[in-house]
Coordinates of C-alpha atoms in Angstrom, one line a residue:
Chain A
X139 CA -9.8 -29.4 3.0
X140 CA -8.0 -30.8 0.0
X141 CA -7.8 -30.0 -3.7
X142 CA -9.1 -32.6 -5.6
X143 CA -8.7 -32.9 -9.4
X144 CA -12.1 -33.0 -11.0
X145 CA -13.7 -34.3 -14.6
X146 CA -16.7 -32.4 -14.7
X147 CA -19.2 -31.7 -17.6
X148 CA -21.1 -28.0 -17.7
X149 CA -24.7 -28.2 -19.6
X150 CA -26.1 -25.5 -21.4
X151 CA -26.6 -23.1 -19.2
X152 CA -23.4 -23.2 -17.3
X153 CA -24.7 -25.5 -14.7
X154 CA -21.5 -28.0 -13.5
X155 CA -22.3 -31.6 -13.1
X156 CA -19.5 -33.7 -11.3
X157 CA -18.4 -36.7 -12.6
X158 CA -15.7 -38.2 -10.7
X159 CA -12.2 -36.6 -9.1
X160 CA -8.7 -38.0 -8.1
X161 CA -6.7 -37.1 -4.7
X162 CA -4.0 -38.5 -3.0
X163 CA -5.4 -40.6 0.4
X164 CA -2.9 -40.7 3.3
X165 CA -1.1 -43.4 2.1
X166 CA 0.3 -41.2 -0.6
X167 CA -1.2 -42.9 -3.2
X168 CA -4.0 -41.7 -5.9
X169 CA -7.7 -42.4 -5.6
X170 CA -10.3 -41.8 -8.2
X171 CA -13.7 -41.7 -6.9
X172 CA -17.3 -41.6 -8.7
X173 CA -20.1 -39.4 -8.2
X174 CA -23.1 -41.0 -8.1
X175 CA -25.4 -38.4 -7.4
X176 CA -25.6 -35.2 -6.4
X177 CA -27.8 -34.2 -3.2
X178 CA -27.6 -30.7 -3.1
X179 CA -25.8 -27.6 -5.6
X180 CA -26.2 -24.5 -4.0
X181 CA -24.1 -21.5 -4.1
X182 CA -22.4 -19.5 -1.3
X183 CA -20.5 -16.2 -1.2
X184 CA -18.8 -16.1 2.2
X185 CA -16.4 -13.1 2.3
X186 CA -17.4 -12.7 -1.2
X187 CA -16.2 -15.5 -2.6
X188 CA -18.6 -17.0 -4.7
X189 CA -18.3 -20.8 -4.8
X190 CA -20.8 -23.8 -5.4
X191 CA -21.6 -26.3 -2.7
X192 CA -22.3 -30.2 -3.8
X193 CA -23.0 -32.6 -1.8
X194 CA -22.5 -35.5 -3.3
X195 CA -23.2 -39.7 -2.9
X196 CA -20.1 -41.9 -3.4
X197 CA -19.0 -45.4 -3.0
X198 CA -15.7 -45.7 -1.1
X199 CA -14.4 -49.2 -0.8
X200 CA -17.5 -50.6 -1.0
X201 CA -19.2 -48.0 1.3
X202 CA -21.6 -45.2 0.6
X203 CA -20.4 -41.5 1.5
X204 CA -21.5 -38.2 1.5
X205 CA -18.8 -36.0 0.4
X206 CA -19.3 -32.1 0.6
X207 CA -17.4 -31.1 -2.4
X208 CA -16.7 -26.9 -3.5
X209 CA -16.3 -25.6 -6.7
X210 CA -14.4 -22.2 -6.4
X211 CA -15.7 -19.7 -9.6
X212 CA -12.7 -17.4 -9.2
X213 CA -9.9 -20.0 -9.5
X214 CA -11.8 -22.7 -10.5
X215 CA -10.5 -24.8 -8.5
X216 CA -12.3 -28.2 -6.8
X217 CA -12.0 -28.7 -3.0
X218 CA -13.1 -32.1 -1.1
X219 CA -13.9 -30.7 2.3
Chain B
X986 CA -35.2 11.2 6.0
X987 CA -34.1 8.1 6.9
X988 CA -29.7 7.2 6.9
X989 CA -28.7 3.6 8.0
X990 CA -25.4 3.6 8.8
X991 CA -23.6 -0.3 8.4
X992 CA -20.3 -1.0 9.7
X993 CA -18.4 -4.5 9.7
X994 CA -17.5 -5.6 13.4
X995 CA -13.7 -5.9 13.0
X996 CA -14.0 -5.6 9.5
X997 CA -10.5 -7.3 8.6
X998 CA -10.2 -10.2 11.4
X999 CA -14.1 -11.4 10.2
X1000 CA -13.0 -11.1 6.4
X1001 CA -10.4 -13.4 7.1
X1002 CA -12.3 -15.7 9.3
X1003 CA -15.3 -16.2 6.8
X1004 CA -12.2 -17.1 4.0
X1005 CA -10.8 -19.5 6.1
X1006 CA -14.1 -21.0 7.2
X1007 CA -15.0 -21.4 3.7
X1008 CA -12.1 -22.9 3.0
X1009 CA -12.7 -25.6 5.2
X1010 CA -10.6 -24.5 8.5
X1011 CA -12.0 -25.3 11.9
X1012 CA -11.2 -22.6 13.4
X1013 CA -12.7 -19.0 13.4
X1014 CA -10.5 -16.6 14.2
X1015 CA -12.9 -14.4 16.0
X1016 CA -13.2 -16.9 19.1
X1017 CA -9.4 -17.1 19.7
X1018 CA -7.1 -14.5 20.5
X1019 CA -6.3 -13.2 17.2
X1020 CA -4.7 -10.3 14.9
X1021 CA -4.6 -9.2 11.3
X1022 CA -1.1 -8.0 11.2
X1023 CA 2.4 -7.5 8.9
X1024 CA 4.4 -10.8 8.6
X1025 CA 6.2 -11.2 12.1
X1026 CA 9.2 -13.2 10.1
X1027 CA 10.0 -9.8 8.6
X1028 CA 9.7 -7.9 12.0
X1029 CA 7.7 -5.8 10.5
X1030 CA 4.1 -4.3 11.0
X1031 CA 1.6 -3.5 13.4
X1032 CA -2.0 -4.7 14.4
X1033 CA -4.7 -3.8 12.1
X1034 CA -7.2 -5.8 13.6
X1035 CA -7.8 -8.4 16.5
X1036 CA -10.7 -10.3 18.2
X1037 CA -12.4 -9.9 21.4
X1038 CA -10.1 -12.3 23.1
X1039 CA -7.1 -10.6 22.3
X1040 CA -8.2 -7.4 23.2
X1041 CA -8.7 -8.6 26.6
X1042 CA -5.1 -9.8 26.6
X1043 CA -4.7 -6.1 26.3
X1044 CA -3.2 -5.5 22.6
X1045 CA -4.2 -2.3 21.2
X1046 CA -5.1 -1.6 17.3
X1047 CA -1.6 -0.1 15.8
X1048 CA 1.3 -1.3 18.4
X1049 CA 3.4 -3.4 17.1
X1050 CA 3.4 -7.3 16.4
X1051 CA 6.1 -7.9 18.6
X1052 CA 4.2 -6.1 21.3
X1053 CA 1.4 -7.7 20.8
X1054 CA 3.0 -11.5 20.8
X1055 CA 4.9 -10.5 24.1
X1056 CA 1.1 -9.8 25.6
X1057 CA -0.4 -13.0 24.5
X1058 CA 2.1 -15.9 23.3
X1059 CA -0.5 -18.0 21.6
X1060 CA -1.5 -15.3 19.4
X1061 CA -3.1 -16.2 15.7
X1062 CA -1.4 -13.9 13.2
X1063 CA -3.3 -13.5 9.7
X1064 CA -1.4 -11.2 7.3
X1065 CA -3.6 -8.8 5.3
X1066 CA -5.3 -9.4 2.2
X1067 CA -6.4 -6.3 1.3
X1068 CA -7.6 -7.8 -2.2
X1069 CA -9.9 -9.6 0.1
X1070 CA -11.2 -7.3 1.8
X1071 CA -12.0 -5.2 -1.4
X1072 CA -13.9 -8.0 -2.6
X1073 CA -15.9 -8.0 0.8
X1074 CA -16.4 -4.5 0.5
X1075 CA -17.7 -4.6 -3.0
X1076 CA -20.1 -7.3 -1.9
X1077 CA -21.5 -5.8 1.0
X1078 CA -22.2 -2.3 -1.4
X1079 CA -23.5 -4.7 -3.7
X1080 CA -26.3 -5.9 -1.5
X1081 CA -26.8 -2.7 -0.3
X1082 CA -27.7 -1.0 -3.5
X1083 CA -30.5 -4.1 -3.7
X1084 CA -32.5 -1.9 -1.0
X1085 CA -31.4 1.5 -2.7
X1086 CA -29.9 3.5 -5.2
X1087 CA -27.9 6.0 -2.4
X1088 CA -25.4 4.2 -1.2
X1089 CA -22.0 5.6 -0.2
X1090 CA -18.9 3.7 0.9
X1091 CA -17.7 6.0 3.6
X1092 CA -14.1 3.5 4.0
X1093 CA -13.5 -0.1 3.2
X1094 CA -15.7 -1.3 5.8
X1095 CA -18.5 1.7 6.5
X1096 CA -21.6 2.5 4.3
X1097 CA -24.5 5.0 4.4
X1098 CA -27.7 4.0 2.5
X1099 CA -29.9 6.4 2.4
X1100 CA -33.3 4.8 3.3
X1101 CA -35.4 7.8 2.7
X1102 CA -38.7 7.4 0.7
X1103 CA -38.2 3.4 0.9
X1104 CA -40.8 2.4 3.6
X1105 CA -42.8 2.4 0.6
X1106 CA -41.0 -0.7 -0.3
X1107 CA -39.5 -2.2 2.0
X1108 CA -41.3 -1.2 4.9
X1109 CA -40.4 -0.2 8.5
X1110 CA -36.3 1.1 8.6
X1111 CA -35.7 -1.2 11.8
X1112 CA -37.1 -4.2 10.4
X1113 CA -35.5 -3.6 7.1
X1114 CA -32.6 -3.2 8.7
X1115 CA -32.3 -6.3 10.4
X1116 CA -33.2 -8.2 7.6
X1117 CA -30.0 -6.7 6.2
X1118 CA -28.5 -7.6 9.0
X1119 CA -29.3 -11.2 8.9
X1120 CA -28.4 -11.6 5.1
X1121 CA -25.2 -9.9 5.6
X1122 CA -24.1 -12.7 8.3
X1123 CA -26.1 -15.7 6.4
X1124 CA -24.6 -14.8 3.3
X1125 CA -21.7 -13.1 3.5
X1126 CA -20.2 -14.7 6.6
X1127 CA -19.4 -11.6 8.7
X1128 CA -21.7 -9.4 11.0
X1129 CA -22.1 -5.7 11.2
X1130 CA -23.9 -3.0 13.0
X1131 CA -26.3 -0.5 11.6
X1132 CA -27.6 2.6 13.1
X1133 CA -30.7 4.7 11.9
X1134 CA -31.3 8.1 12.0
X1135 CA -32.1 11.5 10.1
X1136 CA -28.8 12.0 9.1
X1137 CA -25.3 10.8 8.7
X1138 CA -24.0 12.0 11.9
X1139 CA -26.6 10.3 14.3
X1140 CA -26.8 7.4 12.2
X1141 CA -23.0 7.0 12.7
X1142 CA -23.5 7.2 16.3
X1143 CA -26.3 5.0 16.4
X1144 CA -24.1 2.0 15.1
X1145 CA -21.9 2.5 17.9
X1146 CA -23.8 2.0 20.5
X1147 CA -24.6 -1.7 20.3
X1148 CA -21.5 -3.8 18.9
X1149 CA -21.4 -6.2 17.6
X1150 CA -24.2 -7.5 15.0
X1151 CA -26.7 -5.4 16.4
X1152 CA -29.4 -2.4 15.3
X1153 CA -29.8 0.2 17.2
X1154 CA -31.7 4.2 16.9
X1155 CA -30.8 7.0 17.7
X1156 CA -33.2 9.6 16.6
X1157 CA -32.9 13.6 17.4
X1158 CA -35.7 12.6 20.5
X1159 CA -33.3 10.3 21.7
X1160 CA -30.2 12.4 21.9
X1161 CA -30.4 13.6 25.6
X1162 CA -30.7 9.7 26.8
X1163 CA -28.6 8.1 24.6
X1164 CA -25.9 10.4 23.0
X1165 CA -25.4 13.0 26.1
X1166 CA -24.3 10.6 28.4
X1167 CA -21.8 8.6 26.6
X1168 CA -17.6 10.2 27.3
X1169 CA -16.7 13.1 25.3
X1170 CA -14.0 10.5 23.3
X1171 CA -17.2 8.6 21.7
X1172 CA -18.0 12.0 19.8
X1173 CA -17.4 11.6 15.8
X1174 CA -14.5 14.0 15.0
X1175 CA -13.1 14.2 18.7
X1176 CA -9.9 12.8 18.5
X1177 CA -6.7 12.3 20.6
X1178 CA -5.6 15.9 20.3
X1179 CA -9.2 17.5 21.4
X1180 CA -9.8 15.3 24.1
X1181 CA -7.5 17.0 26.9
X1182 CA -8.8 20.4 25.9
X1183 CA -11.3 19.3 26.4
X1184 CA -11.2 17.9 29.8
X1185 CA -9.7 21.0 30.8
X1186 CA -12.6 23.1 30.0
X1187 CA -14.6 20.6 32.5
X1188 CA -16.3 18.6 29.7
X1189 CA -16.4 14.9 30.4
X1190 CA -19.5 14.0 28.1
X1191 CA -20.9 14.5 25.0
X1192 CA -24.1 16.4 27.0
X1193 CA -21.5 18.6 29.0
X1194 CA -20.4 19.5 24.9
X1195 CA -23.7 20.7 23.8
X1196 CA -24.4 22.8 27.0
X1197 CA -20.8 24.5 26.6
X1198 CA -21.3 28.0 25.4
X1199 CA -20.3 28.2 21.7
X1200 CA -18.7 31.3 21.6
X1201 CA -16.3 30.1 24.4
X1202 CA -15.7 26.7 22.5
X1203 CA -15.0 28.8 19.3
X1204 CA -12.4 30.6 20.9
X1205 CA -10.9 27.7 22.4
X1206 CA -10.9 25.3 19.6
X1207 CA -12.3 27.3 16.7
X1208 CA -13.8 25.9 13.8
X1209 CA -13.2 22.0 15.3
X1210 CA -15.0 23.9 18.3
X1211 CA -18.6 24.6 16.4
X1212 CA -18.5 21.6 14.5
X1213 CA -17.9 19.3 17.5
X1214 CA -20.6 21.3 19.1
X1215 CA -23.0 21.0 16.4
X1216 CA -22.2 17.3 16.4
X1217 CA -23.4 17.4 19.7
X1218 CA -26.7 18.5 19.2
X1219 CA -27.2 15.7 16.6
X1220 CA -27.0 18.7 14.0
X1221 CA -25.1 17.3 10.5
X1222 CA -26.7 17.9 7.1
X1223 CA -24.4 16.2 4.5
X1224 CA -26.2 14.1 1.5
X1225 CA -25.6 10.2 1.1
X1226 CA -23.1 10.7 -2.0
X1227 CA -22.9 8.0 -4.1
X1228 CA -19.8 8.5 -5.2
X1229 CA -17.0 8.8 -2.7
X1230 CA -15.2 11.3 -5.0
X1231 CA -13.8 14.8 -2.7
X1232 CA -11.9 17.2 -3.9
X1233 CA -8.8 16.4 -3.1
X1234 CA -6.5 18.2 -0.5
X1235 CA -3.6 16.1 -0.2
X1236 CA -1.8 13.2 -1.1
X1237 CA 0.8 11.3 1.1
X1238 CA 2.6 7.8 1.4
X1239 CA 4.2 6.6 4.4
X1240 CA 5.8 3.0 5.1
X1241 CA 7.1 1.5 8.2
X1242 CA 10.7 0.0 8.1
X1243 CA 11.5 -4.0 8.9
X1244 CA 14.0 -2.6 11.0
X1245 CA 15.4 0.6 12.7
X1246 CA 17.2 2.5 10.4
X1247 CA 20.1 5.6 10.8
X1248 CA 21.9 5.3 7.7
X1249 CA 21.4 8.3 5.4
X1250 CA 21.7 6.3 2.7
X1251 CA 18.9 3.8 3.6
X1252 CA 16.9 6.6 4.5
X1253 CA 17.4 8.6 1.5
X1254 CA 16.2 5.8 -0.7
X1255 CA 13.3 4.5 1.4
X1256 CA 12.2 8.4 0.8
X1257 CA 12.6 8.0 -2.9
X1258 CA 10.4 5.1 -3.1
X1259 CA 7.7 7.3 -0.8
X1260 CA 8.2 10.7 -3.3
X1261 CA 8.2 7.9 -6.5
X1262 CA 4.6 7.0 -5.2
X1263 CA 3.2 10.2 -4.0
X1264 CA 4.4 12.1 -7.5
X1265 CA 3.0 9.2 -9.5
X1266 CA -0.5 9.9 -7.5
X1267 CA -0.2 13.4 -7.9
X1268 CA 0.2 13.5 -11.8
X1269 CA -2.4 11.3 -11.8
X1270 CA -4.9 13.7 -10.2
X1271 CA -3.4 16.6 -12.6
X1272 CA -2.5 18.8 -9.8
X1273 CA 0.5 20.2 -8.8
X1274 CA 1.5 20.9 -5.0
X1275 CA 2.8 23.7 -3.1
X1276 CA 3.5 22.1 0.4
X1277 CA 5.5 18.8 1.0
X1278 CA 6.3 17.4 4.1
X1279 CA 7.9 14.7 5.8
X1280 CA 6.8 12.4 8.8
X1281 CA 9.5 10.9 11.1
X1282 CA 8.4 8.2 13.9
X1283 CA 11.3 6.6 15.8
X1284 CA 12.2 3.3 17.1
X1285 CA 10.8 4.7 20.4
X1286 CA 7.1 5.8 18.4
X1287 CA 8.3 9.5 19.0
X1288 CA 7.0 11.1 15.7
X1289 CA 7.2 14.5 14.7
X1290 CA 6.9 16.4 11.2
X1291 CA 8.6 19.1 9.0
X1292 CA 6.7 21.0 6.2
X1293 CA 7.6 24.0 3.7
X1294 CA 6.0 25.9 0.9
X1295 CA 7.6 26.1 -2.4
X1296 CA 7.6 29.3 -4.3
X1297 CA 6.2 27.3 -7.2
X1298 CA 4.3 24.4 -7.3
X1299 CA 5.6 21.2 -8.7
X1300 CA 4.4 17.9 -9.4
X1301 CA 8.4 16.2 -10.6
X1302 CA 9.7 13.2 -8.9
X1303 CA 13.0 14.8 -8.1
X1304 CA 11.5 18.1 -7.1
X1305 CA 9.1 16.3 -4.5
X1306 CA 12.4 14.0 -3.1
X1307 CA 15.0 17.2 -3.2
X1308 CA 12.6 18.9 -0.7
X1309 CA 11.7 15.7 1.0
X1310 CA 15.8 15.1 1.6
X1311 CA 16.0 19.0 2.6
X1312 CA 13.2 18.8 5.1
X1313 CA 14.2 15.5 6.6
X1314 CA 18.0 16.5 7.3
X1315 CA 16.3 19.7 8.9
X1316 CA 14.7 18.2 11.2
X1317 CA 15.8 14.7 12.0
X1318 CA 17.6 14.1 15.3
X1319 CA 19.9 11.3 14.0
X1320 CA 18.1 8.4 16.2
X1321 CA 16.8 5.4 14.6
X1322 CA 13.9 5.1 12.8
X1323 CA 10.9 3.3 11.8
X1324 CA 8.5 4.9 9.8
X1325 CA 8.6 7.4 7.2
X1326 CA 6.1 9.5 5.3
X1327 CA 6.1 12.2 2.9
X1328 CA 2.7 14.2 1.9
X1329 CA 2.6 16.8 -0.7
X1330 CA -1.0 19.5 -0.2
X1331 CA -2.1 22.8 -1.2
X1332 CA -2.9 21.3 -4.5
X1333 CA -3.6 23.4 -7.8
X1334 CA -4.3 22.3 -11.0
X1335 CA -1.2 21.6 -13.5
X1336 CA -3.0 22.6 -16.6
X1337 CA -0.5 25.9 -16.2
X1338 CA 2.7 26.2 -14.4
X1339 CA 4.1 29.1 -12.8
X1340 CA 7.1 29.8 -14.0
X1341 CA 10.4 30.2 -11.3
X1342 CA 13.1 33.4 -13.2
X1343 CA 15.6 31.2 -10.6
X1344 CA 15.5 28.0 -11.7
X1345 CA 16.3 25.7 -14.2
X1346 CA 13.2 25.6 -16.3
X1347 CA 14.4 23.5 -19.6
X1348 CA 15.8 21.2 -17.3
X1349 CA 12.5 21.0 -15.2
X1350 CA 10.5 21.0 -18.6
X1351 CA 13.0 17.6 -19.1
X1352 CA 11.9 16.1 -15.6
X1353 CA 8.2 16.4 -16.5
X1354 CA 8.4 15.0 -20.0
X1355 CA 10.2 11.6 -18.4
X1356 CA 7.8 11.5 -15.4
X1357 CA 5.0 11.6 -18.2
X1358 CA 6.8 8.8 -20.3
X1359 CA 7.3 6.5 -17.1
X1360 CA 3.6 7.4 -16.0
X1361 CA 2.7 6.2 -19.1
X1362 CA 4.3 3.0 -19.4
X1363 CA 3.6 1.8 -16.0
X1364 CA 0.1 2.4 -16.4
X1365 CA 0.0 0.4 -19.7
X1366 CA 2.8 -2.5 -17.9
X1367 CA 2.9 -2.8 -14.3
X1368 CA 4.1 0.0 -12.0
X1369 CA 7.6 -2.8 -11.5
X1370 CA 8.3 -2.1 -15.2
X1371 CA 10.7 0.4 -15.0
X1372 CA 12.6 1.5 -12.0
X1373 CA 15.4 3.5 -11.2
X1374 CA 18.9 1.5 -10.9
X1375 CA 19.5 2.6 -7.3
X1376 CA 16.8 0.1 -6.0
X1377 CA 17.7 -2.9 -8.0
X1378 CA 19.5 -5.2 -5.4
X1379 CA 18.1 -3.7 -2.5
X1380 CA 15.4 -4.8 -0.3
X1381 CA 13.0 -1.2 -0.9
X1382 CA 10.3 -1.5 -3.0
X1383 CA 10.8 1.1 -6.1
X1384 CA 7.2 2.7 -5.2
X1385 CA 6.8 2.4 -1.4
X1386 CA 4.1 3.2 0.7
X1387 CA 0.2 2.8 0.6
X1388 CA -1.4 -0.8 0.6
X1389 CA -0.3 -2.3 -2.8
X1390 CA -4.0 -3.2 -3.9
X1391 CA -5.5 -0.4 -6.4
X1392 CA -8.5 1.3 -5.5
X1393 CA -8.5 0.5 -1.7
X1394 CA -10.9 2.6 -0.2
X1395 CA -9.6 4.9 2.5
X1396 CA -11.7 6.4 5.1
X1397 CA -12.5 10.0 4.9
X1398 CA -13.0 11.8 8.2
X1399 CA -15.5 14.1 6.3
X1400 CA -19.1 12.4 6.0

């Protein structure tokens, strides 16, 4: 699991949408990768910790992924599992 | 009526296990051997919790980590997160309290809900119940057991005899085949102490218990004696309270040491932080106490105790540590140590003081007037805010003692 930096926009009723998020790869280096959908938003609260589940459609290097992506309420922070 | 007992299965080790699931670990610390513990870098704490596979490496709940790793080498250590587990405790009352309004949180991992009158809605207690059961595991991430009954008591019971994530009965019919024959240890309220009296009396089992005659058990074990009996017979009458507020009878700290320690000095100020804690509790209930007294365990787990009444009761920081230094160089034996404690009871309201002719009462009217001010600016702070000079540069905490988190709920042994 790795925390991902994340631009994100919220709609009117609090609802996030991703938009796209940077990490470093295992070459060190930076990668920013697109959201270009997103499959399924649900929530969870395992051990009480409320958090929201996306999983989400991305081209990697010319390849399509599914990325399962968690958005943690409490410390709002954004996890790439 | 109609009680569900629900109690996590290893309430701490699934907590953390569901955490680190969810954040992303492959591992679940339930299916290795595994304990929640103190930090073993420190050298300091004990087991609080382990899984199945540990326990049949043979570690016991409270020994210590060092113990423990010598008994299994590949043991997974998890510190606690009692923040955590407050949060898991408040979600589980939470969902709860969607099925009814009486639900009491007996300790940080045990609930009542009293399920009287809510067939109506729900429908049938044991199918209810494991629908509970199921959300708490699919939603939550941890399993528990739940046991229904007509009362606390049995309901308690119940939950005990299928572990883990299980439902099980255990109505006043079913006492004679299900309660009778389990050991006399199983029996809410029969503890370490009771246990060989018991045995020595000849009863083995909760069913040898009930067909004990009372008188006899009275006069052995007095009023433990009836109330173990009447446990016995399923017979327990207490309401589902809401709120977990008692009357209080006594408030203590207590703190286990990184290492042995047999310097007075070390000693004396580990029981200041204790007494800084407990007196700061105290004045915050608005009682006074009569009795303090100190606990001693040794590096060998040898522990024994020394109490004394005061002539007037006192709720002052120094008047709680000058007793607490009396009673510990009365009774210690000058080996090392590793856990102290210090508990102040017989509680009475300070809304009036008695006065002493002998001692020093502007001087005491002083003391309370600066515990009042540091009271109040640790409660509008932090409790670090202010501390006394003779812990800065030292490893003791200023206020030692109890689990650091606010609001942790303790189990009561009263139901």
């Amino acid at each position: 699991m790795k925390e991902i930096e994340m631009l994100c926009w919220y709609d009117k009723v609090g609802t996030p949408h991703p938009i796209r998020f940077r990490f470093s790869n295992e070459e060190g280096y930076n990668q920013v990768v697109k959201i270009d959908a997103v499959k399924v938003r649900e929530s969870e609260r395992l051990a009480a910790n409320k958090m929201i589940r996306f999983i989400c459609l991305s081209k990697i290097n010319g390849s399509q992924y599914e990325l399962l992506i968690k958005y943690e309420l409490e410390t709002c922070k954004w996890y790439l599992m | 009526m109609t009680i569900f007992h629900i109690d996590v299965n290893s309430a701490y080790l699934s907590w953390e296990a569901a955490y680190r699931l969810q954040h992303g670990s492959k591992i679940d610390l339930r299916e290795i051997p595994a304990v929640v513990g103190g930090d073993p870098k420190k050298r300091t704490g004990i087991v609080l919790a382990k899984s199945n596979l540990a326990k049949s490496c043979g570690i016991n709940t409270g020994e210590s980590l060092s113990s423990a790793l010598s008994k299994c080498g590949s043991l997974t250590i998890a510190p606690p997160n009692y923040d955590l587990y407050v949060k898991c405790s408040n979600a589980l009352v939470e969902l709860l309290l969607e099925y009814g309004p009486s639900v009491q949180r007996f300790s940080v991992d045990e609930c009542f809900l009293d399920y009287t009158g809510l067939e109506r809605i729900w429908g049938d207690p044991y199918e209810t119940a494991e629908k509970i059961r199921h959300r708490i595991k699919s939603e939550l991430g941890f399993t528990v057991s739940i046991g229904i009954s007509s009362n606390k008591l049995l309901a308690k019971m119940a939950g005990e005899l299928k572990k883990p994530d299980a439902v099980s009965t255990l109505w006043p019919d079913e006492i004679s085949s299900k309660l009778w024959p389990l050991p006399i240890e199983e029996l809410y309220m029969v503890g370490r102490a009771t246990v060989p009296k018991l045995k020595k009396m000849a009863i083995y089992t909760i069913g040898d218990l009930a067909h004990t005659d009372l008188v006899y058990l009275e006069t052995v074990l007095k009023s433990h004696g009836k109330l173990i009996w009447q446990y016995a017979w399923g017979i327990e009458n207490s309401v589902v309270r809401p709120s977990t507020h008692l009357a209080v009878k006594g408030i203590g700290n207590s703190t286990t040491t990184p290492r042995d320690i047999s310097d007075l000095n070390d000693i004396n100020l580990i029981l200041l932080s204790l007494c800084e804690t407990v007196a700061a509790r105290l004045r915050a209930t608005e009682h006074c106490a009569r009795v303090i007294s100190v606990g001693l365990k040794s590096a060998e787990f040898s522990h024994y105790s020394h109490q004394k009444k005061l002539y007037t009761p006192t709720d002052t920081t120094k008047d709680i540590y000058e007793h607490a230094k009396d009673l510990f160089l009365e009774t210690w034996q000058g080996e090392p140590l590793r856990h102290l404690g210090v508990r102040v009871s017989e509680l009475c309201t300070n809304e009036f003081l008695q006065l002493n002719f002998f001692s020093d009462q502007p001087s005491h009217e002083k003391q309370r007037k600066l515990d009042s001010a540091i009271d109040a600016l640790r409660k509008k702070y932090d409790k670090n805010c202010i501390k006394r000079a003779c812990f800065a540069n030292t490893s003791v905490k200023s206020m030692g003692g109890g689990v650091g988190e606010d609001e942790f709920p303790i189990m009561s042994s009263l139901l």
